[in-house]
Coordinates of C-alpha atoms in Angstrom, one line a residue:
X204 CA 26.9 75.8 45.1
X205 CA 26.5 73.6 42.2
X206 CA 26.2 69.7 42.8
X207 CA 30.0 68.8 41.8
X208 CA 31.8 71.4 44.0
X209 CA 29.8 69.9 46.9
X210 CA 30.8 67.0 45.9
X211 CA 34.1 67.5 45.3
X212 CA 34.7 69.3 48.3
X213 CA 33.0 65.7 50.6
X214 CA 35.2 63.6 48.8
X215 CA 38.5 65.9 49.5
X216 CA 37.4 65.5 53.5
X217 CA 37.1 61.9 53.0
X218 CA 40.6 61.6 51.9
X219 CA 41.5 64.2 54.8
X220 CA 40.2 61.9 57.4
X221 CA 41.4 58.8 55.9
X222 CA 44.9 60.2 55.8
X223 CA 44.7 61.4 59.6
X224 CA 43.6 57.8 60.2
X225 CA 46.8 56.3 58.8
X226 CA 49.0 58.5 60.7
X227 CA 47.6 57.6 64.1
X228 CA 47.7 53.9 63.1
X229 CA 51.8 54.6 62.5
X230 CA 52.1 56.2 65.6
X231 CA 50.2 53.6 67.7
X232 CA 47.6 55.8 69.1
X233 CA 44.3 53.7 69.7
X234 CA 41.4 54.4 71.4
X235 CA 41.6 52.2 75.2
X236 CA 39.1 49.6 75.2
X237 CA 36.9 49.5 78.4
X238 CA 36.6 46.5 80.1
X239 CA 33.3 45.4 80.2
X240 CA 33.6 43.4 83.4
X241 CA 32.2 40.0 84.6
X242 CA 28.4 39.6 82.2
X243 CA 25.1 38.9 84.2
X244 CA 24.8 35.7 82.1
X245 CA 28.2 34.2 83.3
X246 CA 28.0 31.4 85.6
X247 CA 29.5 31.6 89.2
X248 CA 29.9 35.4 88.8
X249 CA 29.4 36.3 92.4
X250 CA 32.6 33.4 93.1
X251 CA 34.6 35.2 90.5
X252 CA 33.7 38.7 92.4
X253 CA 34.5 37.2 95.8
X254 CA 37.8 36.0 94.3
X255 CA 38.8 39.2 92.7
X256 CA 38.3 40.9 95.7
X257 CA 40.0 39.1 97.7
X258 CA 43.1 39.2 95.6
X259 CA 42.6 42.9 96.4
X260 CA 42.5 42.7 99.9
X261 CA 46.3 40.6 99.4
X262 CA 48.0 43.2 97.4
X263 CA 46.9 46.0 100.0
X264 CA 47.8 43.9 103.0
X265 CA 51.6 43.4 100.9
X266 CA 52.1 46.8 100.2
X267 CA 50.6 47.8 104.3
X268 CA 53.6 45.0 105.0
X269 CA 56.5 46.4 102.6
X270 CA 55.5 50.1 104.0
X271 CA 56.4 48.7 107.1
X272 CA 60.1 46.9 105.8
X273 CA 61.3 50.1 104.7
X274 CA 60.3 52.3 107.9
X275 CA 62.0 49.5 109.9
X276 CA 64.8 49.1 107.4
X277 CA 65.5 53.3 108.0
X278 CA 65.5 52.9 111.5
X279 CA 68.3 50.4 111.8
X280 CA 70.1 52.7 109.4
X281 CA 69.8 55.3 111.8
X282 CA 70.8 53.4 114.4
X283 CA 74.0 52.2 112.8
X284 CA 75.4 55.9 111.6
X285 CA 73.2 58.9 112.7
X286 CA 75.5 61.0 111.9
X287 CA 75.2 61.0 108.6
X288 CA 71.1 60.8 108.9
X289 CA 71.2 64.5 110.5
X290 CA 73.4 66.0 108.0
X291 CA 70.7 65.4 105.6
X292 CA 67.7 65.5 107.6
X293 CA 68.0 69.3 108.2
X294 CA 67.4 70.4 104.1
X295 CA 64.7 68.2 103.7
X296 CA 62.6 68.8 106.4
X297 CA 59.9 70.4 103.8
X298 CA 60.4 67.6 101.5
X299 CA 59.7 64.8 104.1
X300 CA 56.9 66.0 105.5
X301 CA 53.9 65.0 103.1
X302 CA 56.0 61.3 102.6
X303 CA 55.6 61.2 106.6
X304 CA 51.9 62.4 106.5
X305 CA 51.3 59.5 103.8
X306 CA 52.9 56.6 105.3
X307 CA 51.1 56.8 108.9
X308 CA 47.9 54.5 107.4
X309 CA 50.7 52.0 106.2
X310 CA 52.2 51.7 109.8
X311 CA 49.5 49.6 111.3
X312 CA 47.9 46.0 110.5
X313 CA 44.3 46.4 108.6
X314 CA 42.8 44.4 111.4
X315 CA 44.4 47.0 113.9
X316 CA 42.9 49.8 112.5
X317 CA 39.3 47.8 112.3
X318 CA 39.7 47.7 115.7
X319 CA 40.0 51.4 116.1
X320 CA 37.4 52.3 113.9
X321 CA 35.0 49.7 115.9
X322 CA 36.3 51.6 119.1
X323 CA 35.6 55.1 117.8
X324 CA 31.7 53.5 116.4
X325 CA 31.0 52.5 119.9
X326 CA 31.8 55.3 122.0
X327 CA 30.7 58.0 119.7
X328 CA 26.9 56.0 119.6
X329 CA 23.5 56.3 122.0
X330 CA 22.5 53.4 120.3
X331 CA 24.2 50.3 118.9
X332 CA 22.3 48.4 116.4
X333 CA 23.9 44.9 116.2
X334 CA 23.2 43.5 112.7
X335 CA 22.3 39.6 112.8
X336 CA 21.6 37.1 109.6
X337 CA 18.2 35.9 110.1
X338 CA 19.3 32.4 108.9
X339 CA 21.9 32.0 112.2
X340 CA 21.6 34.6 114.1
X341 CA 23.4 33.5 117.0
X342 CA 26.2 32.5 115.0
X343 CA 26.4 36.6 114.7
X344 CA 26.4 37.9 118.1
X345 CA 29.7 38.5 119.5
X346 CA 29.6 38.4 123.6
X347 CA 32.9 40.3 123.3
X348 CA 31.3 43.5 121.4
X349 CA 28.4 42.8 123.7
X350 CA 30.3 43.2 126.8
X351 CA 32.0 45.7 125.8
X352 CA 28.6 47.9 124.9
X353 CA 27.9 46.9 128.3
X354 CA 30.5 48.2 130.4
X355 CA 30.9 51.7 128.3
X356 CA 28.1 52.6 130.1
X357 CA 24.4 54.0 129.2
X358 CA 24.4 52.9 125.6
X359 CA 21.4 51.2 123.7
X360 CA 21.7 47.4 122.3
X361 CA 19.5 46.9 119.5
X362 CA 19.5 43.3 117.6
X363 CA 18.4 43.8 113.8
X364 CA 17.2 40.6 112.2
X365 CA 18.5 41.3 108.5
X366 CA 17.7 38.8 105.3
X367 CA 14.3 38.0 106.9
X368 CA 12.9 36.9 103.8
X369 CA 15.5 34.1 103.7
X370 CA 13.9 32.3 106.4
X371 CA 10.7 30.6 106.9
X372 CA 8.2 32.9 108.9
X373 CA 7.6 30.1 111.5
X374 CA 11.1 29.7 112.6
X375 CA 11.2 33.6 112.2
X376 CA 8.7 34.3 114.8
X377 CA 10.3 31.6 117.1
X378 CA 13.9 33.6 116.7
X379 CA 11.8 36.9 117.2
X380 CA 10.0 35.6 120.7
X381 CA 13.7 33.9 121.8
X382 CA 15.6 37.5 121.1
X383 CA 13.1 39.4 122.5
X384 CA 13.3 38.3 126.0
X385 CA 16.6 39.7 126.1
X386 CA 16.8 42.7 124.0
X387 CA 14.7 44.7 121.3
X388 CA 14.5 43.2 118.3
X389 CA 13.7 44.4 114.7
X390 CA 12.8 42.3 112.0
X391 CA 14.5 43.4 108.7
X392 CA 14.8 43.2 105.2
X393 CA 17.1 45.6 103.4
X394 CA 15.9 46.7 100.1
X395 CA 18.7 46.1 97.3
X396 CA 16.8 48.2 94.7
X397 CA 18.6 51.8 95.1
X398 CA 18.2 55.4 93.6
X399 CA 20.8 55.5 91.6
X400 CA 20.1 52.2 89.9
X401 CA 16.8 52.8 89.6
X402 CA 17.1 56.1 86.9
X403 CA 20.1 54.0 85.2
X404 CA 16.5 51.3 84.6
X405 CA 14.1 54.1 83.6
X406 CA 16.6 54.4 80.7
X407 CA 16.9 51.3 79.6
X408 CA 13.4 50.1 80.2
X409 CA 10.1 52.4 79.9
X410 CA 8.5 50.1 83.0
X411 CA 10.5 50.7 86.1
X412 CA 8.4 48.6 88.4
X413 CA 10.8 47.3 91.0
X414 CA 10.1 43.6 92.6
X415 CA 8.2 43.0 95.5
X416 CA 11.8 41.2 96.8
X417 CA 13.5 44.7 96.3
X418 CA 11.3 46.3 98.6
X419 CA 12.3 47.3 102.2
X420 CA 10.8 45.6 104.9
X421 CA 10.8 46.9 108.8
X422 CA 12.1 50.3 107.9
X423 CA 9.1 52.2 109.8
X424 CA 9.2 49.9 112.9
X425 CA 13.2 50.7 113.4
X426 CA 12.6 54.2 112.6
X427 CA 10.1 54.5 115.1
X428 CA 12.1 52.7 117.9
X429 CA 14.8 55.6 117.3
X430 CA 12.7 58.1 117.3
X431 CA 10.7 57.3 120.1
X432 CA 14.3 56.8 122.2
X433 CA 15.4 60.4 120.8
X434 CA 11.9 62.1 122.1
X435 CA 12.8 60.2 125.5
X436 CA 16.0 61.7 125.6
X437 CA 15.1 65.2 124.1
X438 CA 18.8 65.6 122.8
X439 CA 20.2 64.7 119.5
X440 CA 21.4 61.0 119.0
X441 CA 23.8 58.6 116.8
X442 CA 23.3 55.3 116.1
X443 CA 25.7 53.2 115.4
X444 CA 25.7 50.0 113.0
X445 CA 27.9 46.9 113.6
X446 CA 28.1 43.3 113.0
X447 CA 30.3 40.5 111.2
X448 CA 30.8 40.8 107.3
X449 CA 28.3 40.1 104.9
X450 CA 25.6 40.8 107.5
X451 CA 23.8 43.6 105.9
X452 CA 25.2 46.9 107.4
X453 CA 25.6 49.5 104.7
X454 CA 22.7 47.9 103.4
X455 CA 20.7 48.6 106.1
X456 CA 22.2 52.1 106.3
X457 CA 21.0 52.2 102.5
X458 CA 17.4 51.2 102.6
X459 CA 16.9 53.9 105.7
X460 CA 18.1 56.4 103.5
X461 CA 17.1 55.3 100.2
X462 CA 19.7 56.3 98.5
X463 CA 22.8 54.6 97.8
X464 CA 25.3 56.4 100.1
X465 CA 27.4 53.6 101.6
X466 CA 29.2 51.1 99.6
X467 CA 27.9 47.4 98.8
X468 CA 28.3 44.3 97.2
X469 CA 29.2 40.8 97.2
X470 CA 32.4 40.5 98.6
X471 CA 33.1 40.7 102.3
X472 CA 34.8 43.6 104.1
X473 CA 34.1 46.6 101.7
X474 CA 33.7 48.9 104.5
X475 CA 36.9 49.7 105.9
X476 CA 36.2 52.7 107.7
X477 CA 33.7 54.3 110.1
X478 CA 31.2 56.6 107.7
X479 CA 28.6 59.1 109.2
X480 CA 25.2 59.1 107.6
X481 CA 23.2 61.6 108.8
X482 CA 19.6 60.4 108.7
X483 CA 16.8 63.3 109.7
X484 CA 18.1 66.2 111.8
X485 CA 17.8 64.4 115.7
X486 CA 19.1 61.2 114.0
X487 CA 22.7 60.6 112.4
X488 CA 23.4 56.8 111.5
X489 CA 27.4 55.6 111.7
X490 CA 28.6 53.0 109.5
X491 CA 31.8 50.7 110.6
X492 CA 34.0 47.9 109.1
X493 CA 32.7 44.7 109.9
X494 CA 33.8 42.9 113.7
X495 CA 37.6 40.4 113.1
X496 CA 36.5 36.5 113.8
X497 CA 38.9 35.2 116.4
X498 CA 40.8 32.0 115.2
X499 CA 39.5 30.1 117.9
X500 CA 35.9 30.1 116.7
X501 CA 34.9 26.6 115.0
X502 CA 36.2 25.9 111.5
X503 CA 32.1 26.3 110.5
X504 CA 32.4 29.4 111.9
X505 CA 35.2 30.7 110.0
X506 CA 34.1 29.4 106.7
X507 CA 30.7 31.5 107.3
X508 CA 31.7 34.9 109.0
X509 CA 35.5 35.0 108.4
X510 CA 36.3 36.7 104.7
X511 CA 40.0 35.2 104.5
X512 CA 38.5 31.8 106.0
X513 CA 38.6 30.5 102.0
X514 CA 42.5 31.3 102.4
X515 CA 43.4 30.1 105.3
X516 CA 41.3 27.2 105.3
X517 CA 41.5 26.3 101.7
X518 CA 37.8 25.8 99.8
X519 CA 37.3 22.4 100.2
X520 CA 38.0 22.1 103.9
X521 CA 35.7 25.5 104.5
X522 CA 33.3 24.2 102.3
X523 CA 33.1 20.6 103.8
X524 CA 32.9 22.4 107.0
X525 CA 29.9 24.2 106.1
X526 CA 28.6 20.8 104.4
X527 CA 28.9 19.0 107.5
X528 CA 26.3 21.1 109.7
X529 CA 23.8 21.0 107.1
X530 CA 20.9 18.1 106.6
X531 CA 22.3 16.1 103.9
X532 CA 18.6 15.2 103.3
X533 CA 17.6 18.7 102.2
X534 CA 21.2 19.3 100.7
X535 CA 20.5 16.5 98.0
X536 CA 16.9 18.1 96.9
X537 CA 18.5 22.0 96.6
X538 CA 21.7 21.0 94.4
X539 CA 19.8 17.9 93.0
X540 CA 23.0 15.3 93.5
X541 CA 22.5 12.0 94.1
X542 CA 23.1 10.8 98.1
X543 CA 26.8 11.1 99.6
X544 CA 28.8 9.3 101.6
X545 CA 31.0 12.5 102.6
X546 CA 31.9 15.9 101.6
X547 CA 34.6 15.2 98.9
X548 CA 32.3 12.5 97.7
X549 CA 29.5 15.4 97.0
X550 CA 31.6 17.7 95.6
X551 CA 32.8 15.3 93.0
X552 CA 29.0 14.6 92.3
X553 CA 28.6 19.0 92.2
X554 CA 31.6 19.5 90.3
X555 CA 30.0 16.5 87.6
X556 CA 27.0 17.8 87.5
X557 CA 27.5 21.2 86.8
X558 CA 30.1 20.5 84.2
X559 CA 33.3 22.2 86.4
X560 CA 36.3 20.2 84.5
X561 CA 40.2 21.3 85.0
X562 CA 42.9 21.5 81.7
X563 CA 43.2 17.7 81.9
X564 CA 39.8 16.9 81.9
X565 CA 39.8 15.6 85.8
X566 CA 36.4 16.8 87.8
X567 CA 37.3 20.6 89.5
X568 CA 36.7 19.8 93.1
X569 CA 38.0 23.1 94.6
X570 CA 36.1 25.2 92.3
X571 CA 32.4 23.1 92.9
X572 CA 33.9 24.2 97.2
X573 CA 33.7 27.4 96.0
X574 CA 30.6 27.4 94.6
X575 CA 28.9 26.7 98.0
X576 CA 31.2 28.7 99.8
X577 CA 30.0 31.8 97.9
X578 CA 26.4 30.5 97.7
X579 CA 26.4 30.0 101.7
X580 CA 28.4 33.7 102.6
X581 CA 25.9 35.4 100.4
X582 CA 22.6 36.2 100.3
X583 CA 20.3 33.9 97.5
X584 CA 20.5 30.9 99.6
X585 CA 17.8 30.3 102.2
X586 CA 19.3 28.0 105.3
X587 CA 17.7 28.0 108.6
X588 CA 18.6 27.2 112.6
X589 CA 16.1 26.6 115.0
X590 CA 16.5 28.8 118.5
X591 CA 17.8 26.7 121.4
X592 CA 15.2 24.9 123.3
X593 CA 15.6 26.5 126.9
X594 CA 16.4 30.2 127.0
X595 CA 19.2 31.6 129.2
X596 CA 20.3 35.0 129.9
X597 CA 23.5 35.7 128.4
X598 CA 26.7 35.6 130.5
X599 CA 27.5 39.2 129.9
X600 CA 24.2 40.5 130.4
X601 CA 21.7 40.1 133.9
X602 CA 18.3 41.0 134.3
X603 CA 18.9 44.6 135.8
X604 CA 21.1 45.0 132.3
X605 CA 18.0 43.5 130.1
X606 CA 15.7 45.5 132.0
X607 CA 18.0 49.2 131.2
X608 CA 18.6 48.1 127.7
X609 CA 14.5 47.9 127.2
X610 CA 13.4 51.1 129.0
X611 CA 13.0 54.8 126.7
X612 CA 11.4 52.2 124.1
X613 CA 7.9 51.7 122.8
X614 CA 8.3 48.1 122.8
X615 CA 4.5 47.5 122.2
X616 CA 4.1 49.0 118.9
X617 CA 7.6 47.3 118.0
X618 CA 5.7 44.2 118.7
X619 CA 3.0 45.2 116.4
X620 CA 5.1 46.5 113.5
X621 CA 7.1 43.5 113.6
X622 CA 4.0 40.8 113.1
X623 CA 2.5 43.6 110.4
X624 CA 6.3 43.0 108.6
X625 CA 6.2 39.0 109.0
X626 CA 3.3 39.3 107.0
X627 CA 4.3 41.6 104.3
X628 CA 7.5 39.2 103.6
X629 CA 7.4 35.9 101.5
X630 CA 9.6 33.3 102.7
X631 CA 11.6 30.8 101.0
X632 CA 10.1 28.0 98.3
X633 CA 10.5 24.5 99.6
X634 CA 13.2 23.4 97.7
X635 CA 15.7 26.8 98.9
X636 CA 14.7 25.3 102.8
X637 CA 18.1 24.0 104.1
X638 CA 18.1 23.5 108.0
X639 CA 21.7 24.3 109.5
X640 CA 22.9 23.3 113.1
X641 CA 24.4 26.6 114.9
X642 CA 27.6 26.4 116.3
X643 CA 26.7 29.1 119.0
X644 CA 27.9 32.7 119.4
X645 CA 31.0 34.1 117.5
X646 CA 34.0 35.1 119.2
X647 CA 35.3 38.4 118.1
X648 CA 38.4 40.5 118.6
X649 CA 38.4 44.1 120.0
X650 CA 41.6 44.9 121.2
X651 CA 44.7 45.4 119.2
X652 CA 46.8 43.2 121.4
X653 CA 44.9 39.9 120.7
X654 CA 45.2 40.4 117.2
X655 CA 47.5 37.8 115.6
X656 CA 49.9 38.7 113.4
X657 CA 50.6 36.2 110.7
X658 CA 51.9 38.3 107.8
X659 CA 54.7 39.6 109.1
X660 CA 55.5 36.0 111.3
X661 CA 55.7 34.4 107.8
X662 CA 57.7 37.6 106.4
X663 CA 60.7 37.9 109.0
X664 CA 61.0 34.3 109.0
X665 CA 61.5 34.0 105.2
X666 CA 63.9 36.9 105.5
X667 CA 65.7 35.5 108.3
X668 CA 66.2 32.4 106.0
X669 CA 67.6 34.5 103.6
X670 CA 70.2 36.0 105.9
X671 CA 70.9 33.1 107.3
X672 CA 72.0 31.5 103.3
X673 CA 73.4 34.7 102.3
X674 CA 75.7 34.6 105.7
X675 CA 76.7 30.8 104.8
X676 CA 77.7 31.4 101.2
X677 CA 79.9 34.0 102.5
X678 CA 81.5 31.8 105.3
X679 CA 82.0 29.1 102.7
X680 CA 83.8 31.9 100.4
X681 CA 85.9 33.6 102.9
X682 CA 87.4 29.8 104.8
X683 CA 90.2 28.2 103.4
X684 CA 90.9 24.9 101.5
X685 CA 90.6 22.3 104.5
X686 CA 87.2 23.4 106.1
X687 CA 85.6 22.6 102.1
X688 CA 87.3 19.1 102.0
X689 CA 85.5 18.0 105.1
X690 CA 82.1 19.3 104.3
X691 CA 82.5 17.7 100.7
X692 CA 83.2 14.0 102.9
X693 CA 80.5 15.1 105.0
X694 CA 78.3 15.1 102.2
X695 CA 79.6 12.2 100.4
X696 CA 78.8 10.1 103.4
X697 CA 75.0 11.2 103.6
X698 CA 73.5 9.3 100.6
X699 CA 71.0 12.5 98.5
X700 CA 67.6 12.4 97.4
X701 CA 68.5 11.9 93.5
X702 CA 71.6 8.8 94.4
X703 CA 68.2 7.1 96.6
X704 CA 66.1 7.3 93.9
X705 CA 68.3 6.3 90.9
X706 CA 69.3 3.1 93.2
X707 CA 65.7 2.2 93.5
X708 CA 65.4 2.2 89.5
X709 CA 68.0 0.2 89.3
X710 CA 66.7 -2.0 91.4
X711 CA 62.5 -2.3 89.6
X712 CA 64.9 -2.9 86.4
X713 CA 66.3 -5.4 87.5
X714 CA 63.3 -6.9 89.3
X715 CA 61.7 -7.0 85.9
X716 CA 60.8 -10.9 84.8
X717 CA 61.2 -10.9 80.8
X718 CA 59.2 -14.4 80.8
X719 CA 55.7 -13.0 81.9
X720 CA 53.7 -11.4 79.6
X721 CA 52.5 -7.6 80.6
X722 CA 49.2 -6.4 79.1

């Protein structure tokens, strides 16, 4: 083929393609953008996350609650005429069926069926491993999920100290000797460097050396315990995992496995449902939504375990409540603010300093609460509590309890495994030290009846309001002449809102002294 056919024929597809081009501009077909998502470089990301999700967790709570209307609204219709219900139930039996099968998860409150799933976790396990944060770790036990693991029978209480590397290693070791009196206790430190990220690396970068902070720490010492209990029994176990959000569960579940099979991530509550792991053949790991936070737990201890405590609470007053069982000493030095004389004080100072300005230019107070809200709940910051100063058995528990929950365990090479960990794991720098004052042991809610239900409270009284004005506009429609003339003198004789304020205008005007000069 010569050189101008060829060419010819490359300049007759050009045209091709740049006609085809034209025509899918006319009709409107574009390619969909992807959206790139929150960057690594943005500041407050892991706020922005928290938020998102949360807005999330709203919409499925609304549509759980209008699920619920409509079942409720069908039921009074079938009440009122059944008759004509039958008549057209009988065709579309087949038709109904799958809507049915659908709308049973929509039936029940989300913190209903967290219950159940905490329910099924507990008496399908041998062993219970109750996740802790290393920084308060009383502040995570529950004495309600305690009790209960108690009273179910012959089950296995294992505390898990997770985040150990938050912590210094001296008040570590005194947590470790304090726990340990009373049950077995691991010391922990889930790795957050997974499988599936790591290939994603190896593409991107030729060196895929992972940080010595990625690494897992205690894995071998917990795996040990359970299979040391599992030779004792000589029968096939399950462990399950539980503890309050943003403990470490599925992380914990992730770093035994090494692979990343259970969902994780900053915001709180992403496991919604129990999940079995199964971790060697004698061995299968259950994962379960995190424990509910009674209301009548400490505001502190809302803002810290409770996901919807930033709601309910509103950020500042979660925030401040946070703020207040910190040392304001060691406070100052990590967010480098000068001192305070209280918490809306510092986050005036926070919100300045890190250049958080609304629309009007006014200091954003709400989102600088926010900031050490999500700092706080997550897991870069490194507070500390120290253990209580005498040591008490637990209400729920006695010493022929303590005694049970030790036995079929090698508690001697969990001793040395744990100090060999402590070792391996660097603690905090100075600066990240923050000490924190413990408000005690969580309360929790297991059964369904304690629950309160708020939603739909705040629901059927809004609708009720509604009635109630829809059923006075038609009164005031349907009565005659006479009954309007008195409410219209009823109202006339009750002075409104807008007459009040006019008459108080009036009255500054004429206050006003025309021989003073105003600057």
């Amino acid at each position: 083929m010569t050189c101008h056919k060829r060419y010819k024929i490359q300049k007759k597809v050009r045209e091709h393609h740049r006609k085809l081009r034209k025509e899918a501009k006319k009709r409107g077909h574009k390619k969909p953008r992807k959206d790139p998502g929150v960057p690594n470089s943005a500041p407050f990301k892991e706020a922005l996350l928290r938020d998102a999700e949360l807005r999330k967790q709203q919409l499925e709570e609304l549509k759980q609650q209008q699920k619920l209307d409509k079942q409720q609204e069908r039921k009074r219709k079938l009440e009122v005429n059944p008759g004509d219900e039958q008549s057209n139930v009988e065709p579309q039996q087949g038709s109904e069926e799958p809507k049915s099968k659908k709308a049973k998860p929509g039936k029940q409150n989300p913190k209903k069926l967290h219950c159940q799933e905490l329910k099924k976790v507990i008496e399908a396990s041998d062993v219970v491993l109750e996740v802790l944060d290393a920084r308060d770790p009383l502040g995570c036990r529950c004495p309600q999920v305690e009790e209960a693991i108690v009273q179910s029978g012959h089950k296995k209480l294992i505390l898990v100290l997770n985040k150990s590397d938050l912590v210094p290693k001296e008040n570590l070791e005194n947590w470790l000797n304090y726990l340990s009196k009373e049950l077995p206790t691991v010391v922990f430190k889930a790795s957050t460097n997974m499988k599936g990220r790591q290939k994603m690396l190896k593409v991107k970068k030729k060196k895929a050396v992972p940080f010595q902070s990625k690494l897992c720490c205690g894995k071998e010492a917990l795996c040990k315990l359970l299979r040391s209990f599992q030779q004792s029994c000589g029968k096939d176990i399950q462990v399950g995992v539980i503890g309050f959000p943003n403990v470490g569960k599925s992380s914990i579940i992730n770093s035994l496995k090494q692979e990343r099979i259970c969902t994780v991530g900053v915001p709180m509550g992403l496991t919604r449902s129990m999940q079995i792991v199964p971790l060697d053949k004698q061995i299968t790991i259950i994962d379960s939504p995190c424990l509910i936070v009674s209301p009548c737990n400490s505001s502190a201890a809302l803002a810290l375990r409770s996901p919807v405590s930033i709601e309910e609470l509103r950020p500042l007053e979660a925030a401040s409540a946070i703020l207040s069982q910190a040392d304001s000493q060691q406070v100052v030095l990590k967010y480098t603010v000068p001192g305070y004389k209280d918490s809306l004080d510092f986050f005036t100072k926070l919100a300045q300093k890190r250049g958080l300005h609304q629309k009007g230019g006014s200091l954003n107070v709400d989102s600088a609460a926010k900031l050490l809200w999500s700092e706080w709940t997550g897991a870069s910051l490194g507070y500390y509590c120290h253990p209580p100063t005498s040591w008490n058995l637990s209400p729920h528990f006695n010493e022929n309890v303590a005694a049970n929950m030790k036995k079929d365990f090698n508690l001697e090479e969990l001793e040395t495994n744990n100090a060999h960990s402590i070792q391996v794991l660097k603690g905090p720098h100075l600066t990240n030290r923050i000490l924190f004052r413990s408000s005690g042991p969580t309360n929790g809610i297991i059964e369904e009846t304690d629950i309160p239900e708020e939603l739909a409270r705040r629901k059927k009284g809004k609708k009720d309001s509604e009635d109630q004005g829809n059923d006075e506009e038609t009164d005031a429609e349907s009565s005659d002449a006479p009954p309007i003339e008195d409410t219209r003198e009823s109202t006339a004789n009750k002075p409104s809102d807008r007459s009040l304020t006019l008459e108080k205008m009036s009255q500054e005007d004429d206050d006003y002294d025309f021989k003073t000069d105003y600057v």
